[in-house]
mmCIF file of C-alpha atoms in Angstrom:
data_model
loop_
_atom_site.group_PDB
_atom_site.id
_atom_site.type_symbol
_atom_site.label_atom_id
_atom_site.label_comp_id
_atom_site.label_asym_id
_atom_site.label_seq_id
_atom_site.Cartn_x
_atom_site.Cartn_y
_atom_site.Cartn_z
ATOM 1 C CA UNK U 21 -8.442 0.554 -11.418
ATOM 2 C CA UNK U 22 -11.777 0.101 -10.438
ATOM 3 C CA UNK U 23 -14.308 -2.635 -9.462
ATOM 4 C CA UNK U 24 -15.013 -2.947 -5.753
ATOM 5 C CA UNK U 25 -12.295 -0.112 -4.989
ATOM 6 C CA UNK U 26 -11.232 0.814 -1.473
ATOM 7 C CA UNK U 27 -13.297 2.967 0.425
ATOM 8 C CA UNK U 28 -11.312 4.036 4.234
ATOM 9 C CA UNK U 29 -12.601 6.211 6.685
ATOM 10 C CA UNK U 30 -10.393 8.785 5.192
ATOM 11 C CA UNK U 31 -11.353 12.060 3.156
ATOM 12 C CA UNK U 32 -13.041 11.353 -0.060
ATOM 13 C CA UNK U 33 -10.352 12.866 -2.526
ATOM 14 C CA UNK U 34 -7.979 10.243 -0.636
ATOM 15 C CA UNK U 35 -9.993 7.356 -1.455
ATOM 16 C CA UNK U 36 -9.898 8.592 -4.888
ATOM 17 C CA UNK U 37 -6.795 8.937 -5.224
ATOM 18 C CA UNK U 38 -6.179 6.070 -4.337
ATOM 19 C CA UNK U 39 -8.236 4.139 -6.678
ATOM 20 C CA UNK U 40 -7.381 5.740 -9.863
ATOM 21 C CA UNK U 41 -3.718 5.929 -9.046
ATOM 22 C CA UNK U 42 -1.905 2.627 -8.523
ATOM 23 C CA UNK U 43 1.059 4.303 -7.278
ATOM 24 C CA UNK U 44 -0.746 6.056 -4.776
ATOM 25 C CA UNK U 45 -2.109 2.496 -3.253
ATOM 26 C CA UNK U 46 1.086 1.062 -3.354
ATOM 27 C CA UNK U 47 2.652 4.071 -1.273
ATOM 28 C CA UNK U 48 -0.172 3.923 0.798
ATOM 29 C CA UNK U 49 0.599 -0.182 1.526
ATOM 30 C CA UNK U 50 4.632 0.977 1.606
ATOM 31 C CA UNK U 51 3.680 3.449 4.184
ATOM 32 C CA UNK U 52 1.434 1.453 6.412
ATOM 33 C CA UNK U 53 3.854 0.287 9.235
ATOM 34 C CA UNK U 54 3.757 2.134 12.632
ATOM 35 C CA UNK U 55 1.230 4.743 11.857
ATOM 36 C CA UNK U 56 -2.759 4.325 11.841
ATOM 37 C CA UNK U 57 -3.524 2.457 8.400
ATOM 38 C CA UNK U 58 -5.581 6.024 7.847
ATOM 39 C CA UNK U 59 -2.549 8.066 8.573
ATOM 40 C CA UNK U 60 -0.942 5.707 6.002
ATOM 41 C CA UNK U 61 -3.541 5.760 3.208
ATOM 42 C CA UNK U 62 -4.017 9.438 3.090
ATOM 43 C CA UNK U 63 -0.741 10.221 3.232
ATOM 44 C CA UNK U 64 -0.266 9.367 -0.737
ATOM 45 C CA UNK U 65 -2.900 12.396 -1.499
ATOM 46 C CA UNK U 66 -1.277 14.920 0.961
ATOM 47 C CA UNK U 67 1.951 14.195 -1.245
ATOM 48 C CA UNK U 68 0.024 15.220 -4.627
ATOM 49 C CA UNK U 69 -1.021 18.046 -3.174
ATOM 50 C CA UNK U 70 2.124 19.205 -2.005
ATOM 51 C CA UNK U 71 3.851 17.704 -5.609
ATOM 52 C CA UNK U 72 1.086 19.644 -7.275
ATOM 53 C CA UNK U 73 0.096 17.006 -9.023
ATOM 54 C CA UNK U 74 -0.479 12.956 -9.100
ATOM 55 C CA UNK U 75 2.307 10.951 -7.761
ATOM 56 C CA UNK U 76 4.785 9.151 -11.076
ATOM 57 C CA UNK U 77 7.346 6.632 -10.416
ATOM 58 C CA UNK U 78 9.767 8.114 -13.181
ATOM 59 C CA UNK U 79 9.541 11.526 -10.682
ATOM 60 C CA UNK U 80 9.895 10.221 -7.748
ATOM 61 C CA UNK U 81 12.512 8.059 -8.511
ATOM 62 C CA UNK U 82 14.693 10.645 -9.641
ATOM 63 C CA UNK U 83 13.288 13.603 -7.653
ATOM 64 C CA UNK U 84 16.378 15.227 -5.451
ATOM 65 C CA UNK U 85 16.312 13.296 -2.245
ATOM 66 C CA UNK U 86 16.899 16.292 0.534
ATOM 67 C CA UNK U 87 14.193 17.937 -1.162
ATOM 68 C CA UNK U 88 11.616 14.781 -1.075
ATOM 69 C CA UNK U 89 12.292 14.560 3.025
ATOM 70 C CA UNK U 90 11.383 18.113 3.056
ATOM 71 C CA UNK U 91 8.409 17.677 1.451
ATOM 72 C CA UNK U 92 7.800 14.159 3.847
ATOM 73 C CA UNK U 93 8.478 16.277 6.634
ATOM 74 C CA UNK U 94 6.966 18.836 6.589
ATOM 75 C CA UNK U 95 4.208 19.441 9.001
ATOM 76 C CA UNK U 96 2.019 17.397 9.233
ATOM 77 C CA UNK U 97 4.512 15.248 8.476
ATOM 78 C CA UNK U 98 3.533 11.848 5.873
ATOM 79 C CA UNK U 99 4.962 9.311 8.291
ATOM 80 C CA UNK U 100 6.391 8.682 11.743
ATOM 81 C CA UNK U 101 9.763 8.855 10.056
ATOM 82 C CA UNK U 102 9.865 11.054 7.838
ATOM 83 C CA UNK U 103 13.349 11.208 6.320
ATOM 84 C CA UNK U 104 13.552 6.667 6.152
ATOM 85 C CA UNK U 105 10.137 6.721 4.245
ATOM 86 C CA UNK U 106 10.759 9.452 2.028
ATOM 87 C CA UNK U 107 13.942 7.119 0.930
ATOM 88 C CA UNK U 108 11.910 3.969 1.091
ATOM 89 C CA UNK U 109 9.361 5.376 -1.358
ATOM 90 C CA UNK U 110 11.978 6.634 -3.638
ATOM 91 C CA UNK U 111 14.192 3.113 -3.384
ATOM 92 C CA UNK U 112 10.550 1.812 -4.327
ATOM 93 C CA UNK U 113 10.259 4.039 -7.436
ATOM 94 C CA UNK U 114 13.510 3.696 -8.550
ATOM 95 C CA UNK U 115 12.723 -0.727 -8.637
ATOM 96 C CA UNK U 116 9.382 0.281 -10.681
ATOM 97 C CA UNK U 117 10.984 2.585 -12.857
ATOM 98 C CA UNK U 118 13.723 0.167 -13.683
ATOM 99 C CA UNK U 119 11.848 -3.084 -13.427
ATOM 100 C CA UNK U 120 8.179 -2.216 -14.861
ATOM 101 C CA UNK U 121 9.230 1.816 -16.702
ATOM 102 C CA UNK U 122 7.165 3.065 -14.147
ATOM 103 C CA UNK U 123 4.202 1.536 -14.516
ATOM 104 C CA UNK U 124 2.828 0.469 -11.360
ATOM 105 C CA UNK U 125 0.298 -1.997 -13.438
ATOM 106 C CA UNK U 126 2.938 -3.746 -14.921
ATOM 107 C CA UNK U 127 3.726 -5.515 -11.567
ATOM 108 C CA UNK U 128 0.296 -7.779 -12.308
ATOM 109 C CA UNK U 129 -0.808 -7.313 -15.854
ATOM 110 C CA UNK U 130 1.141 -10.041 -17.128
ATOM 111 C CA UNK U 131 1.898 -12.461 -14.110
ATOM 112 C CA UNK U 132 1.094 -16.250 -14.727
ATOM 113 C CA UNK U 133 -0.341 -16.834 -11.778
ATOM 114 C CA UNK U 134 -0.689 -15.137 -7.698
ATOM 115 C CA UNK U 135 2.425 -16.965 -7.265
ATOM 116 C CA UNK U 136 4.622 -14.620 -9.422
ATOM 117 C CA UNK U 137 2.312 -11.532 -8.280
ATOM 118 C CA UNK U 138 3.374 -12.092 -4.579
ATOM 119 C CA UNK U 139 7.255 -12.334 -5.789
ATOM 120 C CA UNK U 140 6.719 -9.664 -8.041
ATOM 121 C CA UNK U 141 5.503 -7.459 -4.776
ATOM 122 C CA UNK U 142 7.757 -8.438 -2.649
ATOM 123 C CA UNK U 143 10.874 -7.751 -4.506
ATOM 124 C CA UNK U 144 9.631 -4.028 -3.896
ATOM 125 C CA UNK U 145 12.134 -2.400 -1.475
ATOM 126 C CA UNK U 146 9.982 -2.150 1.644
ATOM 127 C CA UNK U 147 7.812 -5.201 1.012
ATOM 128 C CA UNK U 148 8.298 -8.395 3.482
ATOM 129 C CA UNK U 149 6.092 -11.265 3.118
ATOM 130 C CA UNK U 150 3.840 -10.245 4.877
ATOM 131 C CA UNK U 151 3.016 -6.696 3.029
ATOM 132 C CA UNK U 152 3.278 -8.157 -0.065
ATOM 133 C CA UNK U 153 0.455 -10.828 0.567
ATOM 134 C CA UNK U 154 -1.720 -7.882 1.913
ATOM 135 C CA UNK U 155 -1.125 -6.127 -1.188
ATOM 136 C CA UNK U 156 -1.781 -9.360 -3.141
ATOM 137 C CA UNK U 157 -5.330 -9.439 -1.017
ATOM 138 C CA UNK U 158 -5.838 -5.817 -1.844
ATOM 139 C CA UNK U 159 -5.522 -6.099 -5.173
ATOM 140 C CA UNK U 160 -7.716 -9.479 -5.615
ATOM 141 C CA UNK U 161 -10.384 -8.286 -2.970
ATOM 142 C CA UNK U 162 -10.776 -4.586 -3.896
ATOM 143 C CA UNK U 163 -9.581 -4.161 -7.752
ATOM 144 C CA UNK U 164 -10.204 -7.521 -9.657
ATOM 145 C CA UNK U 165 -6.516 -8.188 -10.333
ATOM 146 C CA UNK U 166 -6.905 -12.347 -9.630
ATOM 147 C CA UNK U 167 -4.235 -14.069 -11.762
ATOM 148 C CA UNK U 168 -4.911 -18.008 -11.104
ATOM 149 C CA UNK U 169 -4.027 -18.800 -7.230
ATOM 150 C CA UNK U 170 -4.109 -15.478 -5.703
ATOM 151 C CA UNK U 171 -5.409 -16.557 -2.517
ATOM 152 C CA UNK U 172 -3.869 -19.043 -1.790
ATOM 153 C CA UNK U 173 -0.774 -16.725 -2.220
ATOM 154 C CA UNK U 174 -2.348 -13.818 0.074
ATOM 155 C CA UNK U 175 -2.068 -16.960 2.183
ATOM 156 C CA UNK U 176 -5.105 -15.973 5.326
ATOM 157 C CA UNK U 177 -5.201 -12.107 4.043
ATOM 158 C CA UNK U 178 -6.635 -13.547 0.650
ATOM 159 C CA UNK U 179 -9.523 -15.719 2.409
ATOM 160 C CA UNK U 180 -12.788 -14.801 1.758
ATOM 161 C CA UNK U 181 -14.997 -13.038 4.508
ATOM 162 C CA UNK U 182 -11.979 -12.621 6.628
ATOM 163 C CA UNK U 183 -11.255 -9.163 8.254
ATOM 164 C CA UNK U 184 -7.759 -9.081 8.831
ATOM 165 C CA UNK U 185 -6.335 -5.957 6.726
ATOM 166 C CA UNK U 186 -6.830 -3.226 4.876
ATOM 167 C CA UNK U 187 -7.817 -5.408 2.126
ATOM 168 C CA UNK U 188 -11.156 -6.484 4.094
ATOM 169 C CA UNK U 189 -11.902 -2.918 4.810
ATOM 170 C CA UNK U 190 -15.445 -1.697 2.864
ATOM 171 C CA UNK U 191 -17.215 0.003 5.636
ATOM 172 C CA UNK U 192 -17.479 1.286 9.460
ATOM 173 C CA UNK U 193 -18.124 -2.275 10.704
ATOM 174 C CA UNK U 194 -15.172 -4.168 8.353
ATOM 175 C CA UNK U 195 -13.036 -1.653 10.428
ATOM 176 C CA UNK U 196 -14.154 -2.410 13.312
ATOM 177 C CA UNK U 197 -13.481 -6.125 12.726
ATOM 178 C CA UNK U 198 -10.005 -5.738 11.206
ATOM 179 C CA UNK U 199 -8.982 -3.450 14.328
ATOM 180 C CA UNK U 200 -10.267 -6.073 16.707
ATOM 181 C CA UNK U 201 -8.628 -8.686 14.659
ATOM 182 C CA UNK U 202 -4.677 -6.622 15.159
ATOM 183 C CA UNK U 203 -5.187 -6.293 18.396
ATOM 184 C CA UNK U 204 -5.953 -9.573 19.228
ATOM 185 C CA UNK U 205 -2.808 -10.092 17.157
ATOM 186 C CA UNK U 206 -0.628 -7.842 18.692
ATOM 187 C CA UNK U 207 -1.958 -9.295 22.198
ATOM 188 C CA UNK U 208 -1.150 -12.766 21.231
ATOM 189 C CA UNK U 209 2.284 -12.148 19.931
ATOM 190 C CA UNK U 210 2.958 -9.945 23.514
ATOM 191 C CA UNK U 211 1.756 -12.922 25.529
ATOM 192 C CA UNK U 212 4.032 -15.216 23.245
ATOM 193 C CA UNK U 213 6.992 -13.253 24.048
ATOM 194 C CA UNK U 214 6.412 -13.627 27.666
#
């Protein structure tokens, strides 16, 4: 995985990571949901480090499941919740391993068109809609994996210029912009509530 890569205020050997590992990104995406999307991101390298090595599907999926909270939990901890996204990331191995062998590239190597890609993502235990076209945008955006209509099936994450996830993020001001873009977000869906 290369071209454009993903490059997140985060340290260096977690950018890295995640660009040469496309399990790591997709835990990374699994784990972004209540925690900072760096929290999130670098979370995939402080799990190699405590595995000892580079995260595999066919481990994961069958590594003992007290033991993988442990290692979620323990301090600093990988996520917010600890022991549900040690599980989800294990219920997510366990669909690649069974699905795609384990290999995380499978999911788009051979898809006809964004279309199946988005499907294809969000049958991943963990992935709504809305993750899925994110991780659709990431991969089109950042990595060069843009099977006919990917855009239009990232739906607004997949339009170009826009700053509205992690998949827009190159630099300090793309944050900036994708921060400002959530909270306005976030603030319109309070005020909608009442």
């Amino acid at each position: 995985m290369t071209a454009m890569a993903l490059s997140l205020p985060i340290d260096p050997a977690a950018n890295d990571l995640l660009n040469r590992n496309p399990l790591a990104l997709l835990t990374g995406m699994l784990l972004d949901q209540q925690i900072p999307m760096e929290k999130a991101f670098s979370s995939p390298y402080v799990l190699s480090e405590r595995l000892g090595h580079d995260p595999d599907a066919h481990e994961l999926a069958g590594y003992d499941p007290e033991a993988l909270v442990q290692i979620f939990a323990r301090p600093p901890a990988l996520h917010r919740f600890p022991k549900a996204m040690a599980a989800r990331v294990q219920e997510m191995c366990r669909a690649l391993v069974d699905r795609y062998d384990g290999d995380v590239t499978r999911l788009w190597s051979d898809v006809a068109d964004g279309r199946e890609l988005l499907r294809r993502v969000g049958e991943l235990p963990g992935f709504g809609r809305q993750k899925a076209q994110i991780f659709v945008a990431l991969l089109g955006k950042r990595y060069d994996v843009r099977p006919a209509g990917w855009r239009e099936a990232a739906g607004g994450y997949g339009e170009e210029g826009a700053h509205r996830s992690v998949a827009d993020i190159t630099d300090a001001e793309s944050l900036r912009r994708v921060r400002e873009f959530k909270q306005a977000a976030k603030a319109e869906a309070k005020a909608a509530k009442g």
